[in-house]
Coordinates of C-alpha atoms in Angstrom, one line a residue:
Chain A
M1 CA -101.3 -183.0 187.1
I2 CA -103.3 -185.3 184.8
D3 CA -104.6 -188.3 186.7
L4 CA -103.5 -191.2 184.6
L5 CA -105.8 -193.6 186.3
A6 CA -108.8 -191.5 185.3
F7 CA -108.1 -192.2 181.7
A8 CA -111.1 -193.8 179.9
R9 CA -110.7 -195.3 176.5
P10 CA -112.7 -193.4 173.9
P11 CA -115.5 -195.5 172.5
I12 CA -114.5 -197.4 169.4
D13 CA -116.9 -198.4 166.6
W14 CA -115.4 -201.7 165.7
H15 CA -117.5 -202.0 162.5
A16 CA -116.2 -198.6 161.3
A17 CA -112.6 -199.7 161.9
A18 CA -113.1 -203.2 160.5
P19 CA -111.5 -202.8 157.1
E20 CA -108.3 -201.5 158.6
L21 CA -108.3 -204.1 161.4
T22 CA -108.9 -206.9 158.8
L23 CA -106.0 -205.7 156.7
L24 CA -103.7 -205.4 159.8
A25 CA -104.6 -208.9 161.0
C26 CA -104.0 -210.3 157.5
G27 CA -100.7 -208.5 157.3
A28 CA -99.6 -209.9 160.6
L29 CA -100.7 -213.4 159.5
L30 CA -98.6 -213.0 156.3
T31 CA -95.5 -212.0 158.4
L32 CA -96.2 -215.0 160.7
V33 CA -96.4 -217.4 157.8
D34 CA -93.2 -216.0 156.4
I35 CA -91.4 -216.5 159.8
V36 CA -92.7 -220.0 160.4
W37 CA -92.5 -221.5 156.9
L38 CA -89.5 -219.5 155.6
E39 CA -88.7 -220.5 152.0
R40 CA -92.0 -222.4 151.6
A41 CA -94.0 -219.3 152.4
K42 CA -92.9 -217.7 149.1
A43 CA -95.4 -219.9 147.2
V44 CA -98.4 -218.7 149.1
S45 CA -97.5 -215.1 150.0
A46 CA -99.0 -213.5 146.8
T47 CA -102.2 -215.6 147.2
L48 CA -102.4 -214.6 150.8
A49 CA -101.9 -211.0 150.1
S50 CA -104.6 -210.9 147.4
F51 CA -107.1 -212.7 149.8
S52 CA -106.2 -210.1 152.5
L53 CA -107.2 -207.3 150.2
L54 CA -110.5 -209.1 149.3
A55 CA -111.2 -209.8 152.9
A56 CA -110.8 -206.1 153.7
M57 CA -113.3 -205.4 151.0
V58 CA -116.0 -207.3 152.9
P59 CA -116.4 -204.8 155.8
V60 CA -116.2 -201.9 153.2
V61 CA -119.2 -203.4 151.5
T62 CA -121.2 -204.1 154.7
L63 CA -120.4 -200.5 155.8
A64 CA -121.7 -199.2 152.5
V65 CA -124.9 -201.3 152.8
D66 CA -125.4 -200.0 156.3
G67 CA -125.0 -196.5 154.9
T68 CA -124.8 -194.5 158.1
D69 CA -121.9 -192.0 158.6
R70 CA -119.7 -192.9 161.5
A71 CA -117.3 -190.8 163.5
M72 CA -114.7 -191.8 166.1
F73 CA -112.4 -189.9 168.4
G74 CA -114.4 -186.7 168.3
G75 CA -114.6 -186.7 164.5
A76 CA -110.9 -187.4 163.9
Y77 CA -111.7 -190.6 162.2
T78 CA -114.8 -190.6 160.0
V79 CA -116.4 -193.2 157.8
D80 CA -118.7 -191.7 155.2
D81 CA -119.5 -192.2 151.5
F82 CA -116.3 -190.5 150.3
S83 CA -114.0 -192.6 152.5
L84 CA -115.8 -195.9 151.6
V85 CA -115.6 -195.2 147.8
M86 CA -111.9 -194.4 148.2
K87 CA -111.2 -197.4 150.4
A88 CA -112.8 -199.6 147.7
V89 CA -110.6 -197.9 145.0
F90 CA -107.5 -198.4 147.0
L91 CA -108.2 -202.1 147.8
L92 CA -109.0 -202.9 144.2
T93 CA -106.0 -201.0 142.9
A94 CA -103.8 -203.0 145.3
Y95 CA -105.4 -206.2 144.2
V96 CA -104.5 -205.5 140.6
V97 CA -101.0 -204.5 141.7
V98 CA -100.7 -207.9 143.4
L99 CA -101.8 -209.6 140.2
L100 CA -99.2 -207.6 138.2
S101 CA -96.5 -208.4 140.8
T102 CA -97.0 -212.2 141.2
D103 CA -95.1 -213.3 138.2
Y104 CA -92.6 -210.3 138.1
I105 CA -91.5 -210.6 141.7
A106 CA -91.3 -214.4 141.6
K107 CA -89.1 -214.5 138.5
G108 CA -86.7 -211.7 139.4
D109 CA -84.3 -211.9 142.3
F110 CA -86.6 -210.1 144.8
W111 CA -87.5 -210.7 148.4
E112 CA -91.0 -212.0 148.0
S113 CA -92.9 -212.3 151.2
E114 CA -91.5 -209.0 152.5
Y115 CA -92.7 -207.3 149.3
Y116 CA -96.3 -208.2 149.9
Q117 CA -96.0 -207.2 153.6
M118 CA -94.8 -203.7 152.5
L119 CA -97.6 -203.5 150.0
L120 CA -100.2 -204.3 152.6
S121 CA -98.8 -201.8 155.1
A122 CA -98.9 -199.1 152.4
V123 CA -102.5 -199.9 151.6
L124 CA -103.3 -199.8 155.3
G125 CA -101.9 -196.2 155.4
M126 CA -104.2 -195.4 152.4
L127 CA -107.3 -196.8 154.1
V128 CA -106.5 -194.7 157.2
M129 CA -106.0 -191.6 155.0
T130 CA -109.5 -191.9 153.6
S131 CA -111.0 -191.6 157.0
A132 CA -108.6 -189.1 158.6
R133 CA -110.1 -185.7 159.4
D134 CA -107.4 -184.5 161.8
L135 CA -103.8 -183.3 161.1
V136 CA -102.1 -185.9 163.3
T137 CA -104.0 -188.8 161.7
I138 CA -103.4 -187.4 158.2
F139 CA -99.6 -187.2 159.0
I140 CA -99.5 -190.8 160.4
A141 CA -101.4 -192.1 157.4
L142 CA -99.1 -190.3 155.0
E143 CA -96.0 -191.8 156.6
L144 CA -97.6 -195.3 156.9
L145 CA -98.2 -195.2 153.1
S146 CA -94.9 -193.5 152.1
I147 CA -92.3 -195.4 154.1
P148 CA -93.1 -198.9 152.6
A149 CA -93.3 -197.2 149.2
Y150 CA -89.7 -195.9 149.5
L151 CA -88.6 -199.4 150.2
M152 CA -90.6 -200.9 147.4
A153 CA -89.1 -198.4 144.9
T154 CA -85.6 -199.7 146.0
W155 CA -86.7 -203.3 145.9
H156 CA -84.4 -204.4 143.2
K157 CA -81.3 -204.1 145.5
V158 CA -78.6 -205.0 143.1
D159 CA -79.9 -202.7 140.3
L160 CA -78.2 -199.3 140.5
R161 CA -81.2 -197.7 138.7
S162 CA -83.6 -199.0 141.3
N163 CA -81.3 -197.7 144.1
E164 CA -81.2 -194.3 142.5
A165 CA -85.0 -194.3 142.0
G166 CA -85.5 -195.2 145.7
L167 CA -83.0 -192.6 146.9
K168 CA -84.5 -189.8 144.9
Y169 CA -88.1 -190.7 145.8
Y170 CA -87.1 -191.0 149.5
L171 CA -85.2 -187.6 149.7
M172 CA -88.0 -185.7 147.9
G173 CA -90.6 -187.5 149.9
V174 CA -89.2 -186.7 153.3
F175 CA -88.4 -183.1 152.3
A176 CA -92.0 -182.8 151.2
S177 CA -93.4 -184.2 154.4
A178 CA -91.1 -182.0 156.5
V179 CA -92.4 -178.9 154.6
L180 CA -96.0 -180.2 155.0
L181 CA -95.4 -180.6 158.8
Y182 CA -94.2 -177.0 159.1
G183 CA -97.4 -175.9 157.4
M184 CA -99.4 -178.1 159.7
S185 CA -97.6 -176.6 162.8
L186 CA -98.5 -173.1 161.6
L187 CA -102.2 -174.1 161.1
Y188 CA -102.2 -175.7 164.6
G189 CA -100.7 -172.5 165.9
V190 CA -103.5 -170.3 164.5
S191 CA -106.3 -172.6 165.5
G192 CA -105.1 -174.4 168.7
S193 CA -106.6 -177.6 167.5
T194 CA -105.6 -180.4 165.1
M195 CA -109.1 -181.2 164.0
L196 CA -109.8 -180.1 160.5
S197 CA -113.3 -178.8 161.4
D198 CA -111.9 -176.6 164.2
I199 CA -109.2 -175.3 161.9
N200 CA -111.9 -174.3 159.3
A201 CA -113.9 -172.5 162.0
T202 CA -110.8 -170.6 163.2
I203 CA -109.0 -169.6 160.0
S204 CA -112.2 -168.3 158.4
N205 CA -112.4 -165.4 160.9
S206 CA -108.6 -164.9 161.4
Q207 CA -108.4 -161.9 159.1
A208 CA -109.9 -159.9 162.0
E209 CA -107.2 -161.1 164.3
G210 CA -104.4 -160.1 161.9
L211 CA -103.2 -163.7 161.4
L212 CA -104.0 -164.0 157.7
A213 CA -100.3 -164.1 156.8
V214 CA -99.7 -167.2 159.0
V215 CA -102.8 -168.9 157.6
V216 CA -101.7 -168.2 154.0
L217 CA -98.2 -169.5 154.8
G218 CA -99.5 -172.6 156.5
L219 CA -101.9 -173.3 153.6
I220 CA -99.2 -172.9 151.0
F221 CA -96.8 -175.2 152.8
V222 CA -99.5 -177.9 153.2
V223 CA -100.6 -177.7 149.6
V224 CA -97.0 -177.8 148.4
G225 CA -96.3 -180.8 150.6
F226 CA -99.1 -182.7 149.0
G227 CA -98.2 -181.3 145.6
F228 CA -95.0 -183.5 145.9
K229 CA -97.1 -186.5 146.7
V230 CA -99.5 -186.1 143.8
S231 CA -96.5 -185.1 141.6
A232 CA -97.9 -181.8 140.5
F233 CA -95.7 -179.5 138.4
P234 CA -93.2 -178.0 139.5
F235 CA -92.9 -180.6 142.3
H236 CA -92.8 -183.6 140.0
M237 CA -89.0 -183.9 139.6
W238 CA -88.8 -187.2 141.5
A239 CA -91.6 -188.9 139.6
P240 CA -90.0 -189.7 136.2
D241 CA -86.8 -191.0 137.8
A242 CA -88.5 -193.0 140.5
Y243 CA -91.0 -194.5 138.0
E244 CA -88.3 -195.5 135.5
G245 CA -85.9 -197.0 138.0
A246 CA -88.4 -198.8 140.3
P247 CA -89.6 -202.3 139.4
T248 CA -92.6 -201.8 137.0
P249 CA -95.4 -203.2 139.3
V250 CA -94.1 -200.8 142.0
T251 CA -94.3 -198.0 139.5
A252 CA -97.9 -198.9 138.7
F253 CA -98.7 -198.8 142.5
L254 CA -96.9 -195.4 143.0
S255 CA -98.4 -193.8 140.0
V256 CA -102.0 -194.8 140.9
A257 CA -102.4 -195.6 144.6
S258 CA -99.8 -193.2 146.1
K259 CA -101.0 -190.4 143.9
A260 CA -104.6 -191.1 144.8
A261 CA -103.7 -191.1 148.5
G262 CA -102.3 -187.6 148.1
F263 CA -105.5 -186.5 146.4
V264 CA -107.6 -188.0 149.2
A265 CA -105.7 -185.9 151.8
L266 CA -105.9 -182.8 149.7
L267 CA -109.7 -183.3 149.3
S268 CA -110.3 -183.7 153.0
L269 CA -108.1 -180.8 153.8
V270 CA -109.7 -178.5 151.2
F271 CA -113.4 -179.5 151.8
V272 CA -113.2 -180.0 155.6
G273 CA -110.2 -177.9 156.8
F274 CA -109.9 -174.9 154.5
W275 CA -113.4 -174.6 153.0
D276 CA -114.1 -171.0 154.1
R277 CA -110.7 -169.8 153.0
S278 CA -111.4 -170.1 149.3
D279 CA -109.8 -166.8 148.6
V280 CA -106.4 -168.4 149.6
Y281 CA -106.6 -171.9 148.2
Q282 CA -108.4 -171.3 145.0
P283 CA -105.7 -169.1 143.3
L284 CA -103.0 -171.5 144.6
L285 CA -104.7 -174.6 143.2
W286 CA -105.6 -172.8 140.0
L287 CA -101.9 -172.1 139.3
L288 CA -100.8 -175.6 140.4
S289 CA -103.4 -177.2 138.1
A290 CA -102.7 -175.1 135.0
A291 CA -98.9 -175.5 135.4
S292 CA -99.2 -179.4 135.9
M293 CA -101.4 -179.9 132.9
T294 CA -99.3 -177.8 130.6
G295 CA -95.9 -178.7 132.0
G296 CA -96.6 -182.4 132.2
N297 CA -98.0 -182.6 128.7
L298 CA -95.2 -180.6 127.1
M299 CA -92.5 -182.7 128.8
A300 CA -94.3 -186.0 127.9
L301 CA -94.1 -185.0 124.2
R302 CA -90.3 -185.5 124.0
Q303 CA -90.0 -188.8 126.0
T304 CA -88.6 -191.9 124.4
N305 CA -89.4 -194.3 127.2
A306 CA -93.0 -195.4 127.7
V307 CA -92.7 -195.4 131.5
R308 CA -91.2 -191.9 131.6
M309 CA -93.9 -190.8 129.2
L310 CA -96.6 -192.2 131.6
A311 CA -94.9 -190.4 134.5
Y312 CA -95.2 -187.1 132.7
S313 CA -98.7 -188.0 131.6
G314 CA -99.4 -188.7 135.3
V315 CA -98.3 -185.1 136.1
A316 CA -100.7 -183.8 133.5
Q317 CA -103.5 -186.1 134.9
A318 CA -102.8 -184.7 138.3
G319 CA -103.4 -181.2 136.8
Y320 CA -106.8 -182.3 135.5
M321 CA -107.7 -183.7 138.9
L322 CA -106.6 -180.5 140.7
A323 CA -108.7 -178.3 138.4
P324 CA -112.1 -178.7 140.0
L325 CA -110.6 -177.8 143.4
A326 CA -109.7 -174.3 142.0
V327 CA -113.4 -173.5 141.8
A328 CA -114.7 -175.6 144.6
G329 CA -115.2 -172.7 147.1
E330 CA -117.8 -170.9 145.0
S331 CA -120.8 -172.6 146.5
S332 CA -121.7 -175.8 148.2
A333 CA -123.4 -177.2 145.1
T334 CA -120.1 -176.5 143.1
A335 CA -118.2 -178.2 145.9
D336 CA -120.2 -181.4 145.7
D337 CA -119.8 -181.4 141.9
A338 CA -116.1 -180.8 142.2
L339 CA -115.6 -183.5 144.8
S340 CA -117.6 -186.1 142.8
S341 CA -115.7 -185.3 139.6
V342 CA -112.3 -185.7 141.3
V343 CA -113.4 -189.0 142.9
T344 CA -114.7 -190.2 139.5
Y345 CA -111.5 -189.2 137.8
L346 CA -109.4 -191.0 140.5
A347 CA -111.4 -194.3 140.0
I348 CA -111.2 -194.2 136.2
Y349 CA -107.5 -193.1 136.2
A350 CA -106.7 -196.0 138.5
A351 CA -108.2 -198.5 136.0
M352 CA -106.7 -197.0 132.8
N353 CA -103.3 -196.4 134.1
L354 CA -103.0 -199.8 135.8
G355 CA -104.1 -201.3 132.5
A356 CA -101.4 -199.4 130.6
F357 CA -98.8 -200.7 133.0
A358 CA -100.1 -204.2 132.7
V359 CA -99.5 -204.1 129.0
I360 CA -96.0 -202.6 129.5
I361 CA -95.1 -205.4 131.9
A362 CA -96.4 -208.0 129.4
V363 CA -94.6 -206.5 126.5
A364 CA -91.3 -206.1 128.5
R365 CA -91.3 -209.9 128.9
R366 CA -90.4 -210.2 125.2
T367 CA -88.6 -206.9 124.5
S368 CA -87.0 -206.4 128.0
S369 CA -87.4 -202.7 127.4
A370 CA -89.9 -199.9 127.9
E371 CA -88.5 -197.8 125.1
I372 CA -91.3 -196.4 122.8
D373 CA -89.3 -197.7 119.8
S374 CA -89.7 -201.3 121.0
Y375 CA -93.5 -201.0 120.6
K376 CA -93.0 -200.8 116.8
G377 CA -94.9 -203.5 115.0
L378 CA -96.4 -204.9 118.2
F379 CA -99.6 -205.7 116.3
R380 CA -97.8 -208.3 114.2
Y381 CA -96.9 -210.5 117.1
A382 CA -99.2 -209.5 120.0
P383 CA -102.6 -208.3 118.5
V384 CA -104.5 -208.7 121.8
L385 CA -102.0 -206.7 123.8
T386 CA -102.0 -204.0 121.1
V387 CA -105.8 -203.7 121.2
A388 CA -105.6 -203.5 125.0
M389 CA -102.9 -200.9 125.0
T390 CA -104.8 -198.8 122.4
V391 CA -107.9 -198.9 124.6
F392 CA -106.0 -197.7 127.7
L393 CA -104.1 -195.0 125.7
M394 CA -107.2 -193.7 124.1
A395 CA -108.9 -193.7 127.5
L396 CA -106.0 -191.7 129.0
A397 CA -106.4 -189.3 126.1
G398 CA -110.1 -189.0 126.8
I399 CA -111.5 -190.4 123.5
P400 CA -115.1 -191.8 123.8
P401 CA -116.2 -194.5 124.3
F402 CA -113.3 -195.4 126.7
G403 CA -113.6 -194.3 130.4
G404 CA -111.4 -191.2 130.2
W405 CA -113.9 -189.1 128.3
F406 CA -116.4 -189.4 131.2
A407 CA -113.8 -188.3 133.7
K408 CA -112.8 -185.3 131.7
F409 CA -116.4 -184.5 131.0
E410 CA -117.2 -184.4 134.7
I411 CA -114.1 -182.2 135.4
V412 CA -115.1 -179.7 132.7
L413 CA -118.7 -179.7 133.9
A414 CA -117.6 -178.9 137.5
L415 CA -115.3 -176.1 136.2
L416 CA -118.1 -174.5 134.1
S417 CA -121.0 -174.9 136.6
P418 CA -120.2 -171.8 138.8
G419 CA -119.8 -169.7 135.6
T420 CA -116.8 -167.7 136.9
A421 CA -114.1 -166.4 134.5
W422 CA -111.4 -168.4 136.3
G423 CA -113.4 -171.6 135.9
V424 CA -114.1 -171.0 132.2
V425 CA -110.4 -170.2 131.5
L426 CA -109.2 -173.4 133.3
G427 CA -111.8 -175.4 131.4
G428 CA -110.2 -174.0 128.2
V429 CA -106.8 -175.0 129.4
V430 CA -108.1 -178.6 130.1
G431 CA -109.5 -178.7 126.5
L432 CA -106.2 -177.4 125.0
N433 CA -104.1 -179.9 126.9
S434 CA -106.3 -182.8 125.9
V435 CA -105.4 -182.0 122.3
I436 CA -101.6 -181.9 123.1
A437 CA -101.9 -185.2 125.1
L438 CA -103.6 -187.0 122.2
Y439 CA -100.4 -186.5 120.1
Y440 CA -98.1 -188.6 122.4
Y441 CA -100.7 -191.2 123.2
A442 CA -101.5 -191.6 119.6
R443 CA -97.8 -191.8 118.6
I444 CA -97.4 -195.1 120.6
A445 CA -100.6 -196.4 119.1
S446 CA -99.4 -195.7 115.5
Y447 CA -96.1 -197.3 116.3
M448 CA -97.9 -200.5 117.4
W449 CA -100.3 -200.7 114.5
V450 CA -98.4 -199.2 111.5
E451 CA -94.7 -199.6 111.8
A452 CA -92.7 -202.8 111.2
P453 CA -91.1 -204.6 114.2
P454 CA -87.4 -203.9 114.8
D455 CA -85.0 -206.6 113.6
N456 CA -84.1 -207.9 117.1
V457 CA -87.6 -209.1 117.8
Q458 CA -88.6 -212.5 116.6
S459 CA -92.0 -211.6 115.4
S460 CA -93.1 -215.2 114.8
S461 CA -94.2 -216.4 118.2
P462 CA -96.9 -214.6 120.3
I463 CA -96.0 -213.2 123.8
K464 CA -96.9 -215.5 126.6
V465 CA -98.9 -213.5 129.1
P466 CA -99.0 -214.9 132.7
A467 CA -102.6 -215.7 133.8
S468 CA -102.4 -213.1 136.7
V469 CA -101.4 -210.3 134.2
S470 CA -104.3 -211.4 131.9
A471 CA -106.7 -211.2 134.8
A472 CA -105.4 -207.7 135.6
L473 CA -105.9 -206.7 132.0
I474 CA -109.4 -208.0 131.9
L475 CA -110.4 -206.3 135.2
T476 CA -109.0 -202.9 134.3
G477 CA -110.3 -203.1 130.8
L478 CA -113.8 -203.9 132.0
V479 CA -113.8 -200.9 134.4
T480 CA -112.4 -198.6 131.7
L481 CA -115.1 -199.6 129.3
A482 CA -117.9 -199.6 131.9
F483 CA -117.2 -196.0 132.8
G484 CA -116.9 -195.0 129.2
I485 CA -120.0 -196.8 127.7
V486 CA -122.5 -196.9 130.6
P487 CA -121.4 -194.1 133.0
Q488 CA -125.1 -193.8 134.2
W489 CA -124.8 -197.3 135.8
V490 CA -121.4 -196.8 137.5
G491 CA -121.2 -193.1 137.9
H492 CA -123.4 -192.9 141.0
F493 CA -120.9 -194.9 143.0
T494 CA -118.6 -191.9 142.9
D495 CA -121.3 -189.3 143.7
V496 CA -120.2 -188.3 147.2
S497 CA -120.2 -185.2 149.4
L498 CA -118.0 -184.0 152.3
L499 CA -119.7 -180.8 153.3
Chain B
M1 CA -95.3 -165.0 176.8
L2 CA -92.3 -165.3 174.6
L3 CA -93.9 -167.1 171.7
N4 CA -92.1 -164.9 169.2
S5 CA -88.6 -166.1 170.2
F6 CA -89.6 -169.7 169.8
L7 CA -91.2 -169.1 166.4
L8 CA -88.1 -167.1 165.3
L9 CA -85.8 -170.0 166.3
A10 CA -88.0 -172.5 164.5
G11 CA -88.2 -170.3 161.4
L12 CA -84.4 -170.0 161.4
L13 CA -83.9 -173.8 161.7
F14 CA -86.5 -174.3 159.0
C15 CA -84.6 -172.0 156.6
I16 CA -81.2 -173.6 157.4
G17 CA -82.8 -177.0 156.8
V18 CA -84.3 -176.0 153.4
Y19 CA -81.1 -174.4 152.4
G20 CA -79.2 -177.6 153.3
V21 CA -81.6 -179.8 151.3
L22 CA -81.4 -177.6 148.2
V23 CA -77.6 -177.1 148.3
R24 CA -76.0 -180.3 149.8
R25 CA -75.3 -183.1 147.3
N26 CA -74.5 -185.8 150.0
G27 CA -77.2 -188.2 151.0
I28 CA -76.3 -188.0 154.7
M29 CA -76.1 -184.2 154.8
V30 CA -79.6 -183.9 153.2
L31 CA -80.9 -186.3 155.8
M32 CA -79.5 -184.1 158.5
S33 CA -81.0 -181.0 156.9
V34 CA -84.4 -182.7 156.9
E35 CA -84.0 -183.5 160.6
L36 CA -83.4 -179.7 161.2
I37 CA -86.7 -179.0 159.5
L38 CA -88.5 -181.6 161.6
N39 CA -87.0 -180.2 164.8
S40 CA -88.2 -176.7 163.8
V41 CA -91.7 -178.2 163.4
N42 CA -91.4 -179.8 166.9
I43 CA -90.4 -176.4 168.5
N44 CA -93.3 -174.8 166.7
L45 CA -95.7 -177.4 167.9
V46 CA -94.6 -177.4 171.5
A47 CA -94.5 -173.6 171.6
F48 CA -98.0 -173.2 170.2
G49 CA -99.2 -176.0 172.5
A50 CA -98.0 -174.1 175.5
F51 CA -99.4 -170.9 174.1
H52 CA -102.9 -172.3 173.7
G53 CA -102.6 -174.4 176.9
D54 CA -103.5 -177.4 174.7
V55 CA -101.7 -180.8 175.1
G56 CA -102.4 -181.6 171.5
G57 CA -99.3 -179.8 170.3
E58 CA -97.0 -181.9 172.5
V59 CA -98.7 -185.1 171.4
F60 CA -98.3 -184.1 167.8
A61 CA -94.6 -183.4 168.4
L62 CA -94.2 -186.9 170.0
F63 CA -95.7 -188.5 166.9
V64 CA -93.3 -186.4 164.7
I65 CA -90.3 -187.6 166.7
A66 CA -91.3 -191.2 166.5
V67 CA -92.1 -191.1 162.8
A68 CA -88.9 -189.2 162.0
A69 CA -86.9 -191.9 163.7
A70 CA -88.5 -194.5 161.4
E71 CA -87.9 -192.3 158.4
V72 CA -84.3 -191.9 159.1
G73 CA -83.9 -195.6 159.6
I74 CA -85.2 -196.2 156.2
G75 CA -83.2 -193.4 154.7
L76 CA -79.9 -194.6 156.2
A77 CA -80.7 -198.1 154.8
I78 CA -81.2 -196.7 151.3
V79 CA -78.0 -194.6 151.5
L80 CA -76.1 -197.6 152.9
L81 CA -77.3 -199.7 150.0
M82 CA -76.2 -197.1 147.5
Y83 CA -72.8 -196.9 149.3
R84 CA -72.4 -200.7 149.0
N85 CA -73.1 -200.6 145.2
R86 CA -71.2 -197.4 144.3
L87 CA -68.8 -196.6 147.2
T88 CA -70.2 -193.1 147.5
T89 CA -73.0 -191.4 149.3
D90 CA -72.9 -188.4 146.9
F91 CA -76.1 -188.5 144.9
A92 CA -74.8 -186.0 142.3
E93 CA -73.1 -189.1 140.9
A94 CA -76.4 -191.0 140.8
D95 CA -77.3 -189.8 137.3
M96 CA -78.4 -192.9 135.4
L97 CA -82.0 -191.7 135.2
K98 CA -82.5 -188.6 133.1
G99 CA -84.7 -186.9 130.6

């Protein structure tokens, strides 16, 4: 029998866990304030939530300044460059989402304090995900970030569309995590350990033991499970419905943070857990990437609603981000390029997509609609919003000098660097898809600039944009432009390595 | 060691669960099917844990059980909300979002 009294607590590096602990403490404080002050707490909950996120940034910065890689629990929980960059991306994304939510949630009939508590717990899950290097930790982080997200998608309780969005998101989400778990159980069965580094060591020599079939099955299930999370084609069915029905700030959060969390998990799995099995994961991710780009773009072409269009464009963007992983196993130099390009893409995508959603939220205050037709003639009565939307759409399409071009450039560079036929072909698919995507991004832009406004819009008065949404627009716009115009200044932040 | 029989049982449960998720149109039944998949995972984990003589598998299974309980709590809340607004738990009738 195990002697329970002989249990010794594993050493804990408090500095390494400080971002998560700060967020946890602030979330608990938010709950406490809500319980004690009841109605009066509503006024401060958004402010408190945004300060919590900024407070959690402080230890991330001190850890980055310190610069040493830290590992806890036998390497199951690691703090390195990669995890710190992604923690910063998640915290800033959540901060912008709080800015977008403040006015929207306060004006609608929503539960306010609870909304921010859910947001903070989802962000906590994302912070844990960046450091998780072990199957159990990855699974716990995934659920910690997903379960609040299901609730947030359903947050508009009396709206049938929000109910439906939440239900679809929930059912696909739990199905995906169940399939993912089955894959994890097979990988555990082959390796006898839940640590990613041990799994890598075992599955690379399993061909000799005749276990290749189990490894392949486990890998496929795990990649498919996260394929749902990042809404890669053909596992994207939930995304357009959930995005359209959910409250728009929640959609912004799901399409950026939740997707990025799926990518973080995929990255640590591929680079730490499956690295030596490139013969299995490369073809799988190649197919997933090519299908997502092409499928997402083709379906985005025929959308009439801006949020649905961004959902399908998000599927295509997921395809671009998966692309470098399809060549990552060629050499360790390629792997570093591939990882850096995906992290760069995630950071830029977060800025430009949040910016586009900020404009959609601002415009919907006037038109109460996200239909693409309602953007006609926007320039006549909201010139600043039109310019901002054009910047974000052109960034998403990858037109210089806005951030998106640098992201795509890095992706294509990583694809071409090993010089294999598969990489070159996938690079061609990326190029072709960028052209298709330009059409539907440019269509909205031309509606805004050229067409006359529809009759039901009083085009005389300008749209009143709340201060918090303006702040979000300025923040995301600056990041988008910084990555586009001076990538040499900001690009090194996302230059990371996992090997 | 009878590892095979456990894995076969788990595989069977997994297939039934996936079939249920894909075919059933009722929110509650889909939830039950997901539970079947999660239980097949638990059988796998415990069987592999015993096979390797490693306690990690059982610990993982405990985490899965705890998290599945939380997940089902949320799921039932969402299904109940839908039932209140529509008087049905059949999500084939939830078709307002399309395209």
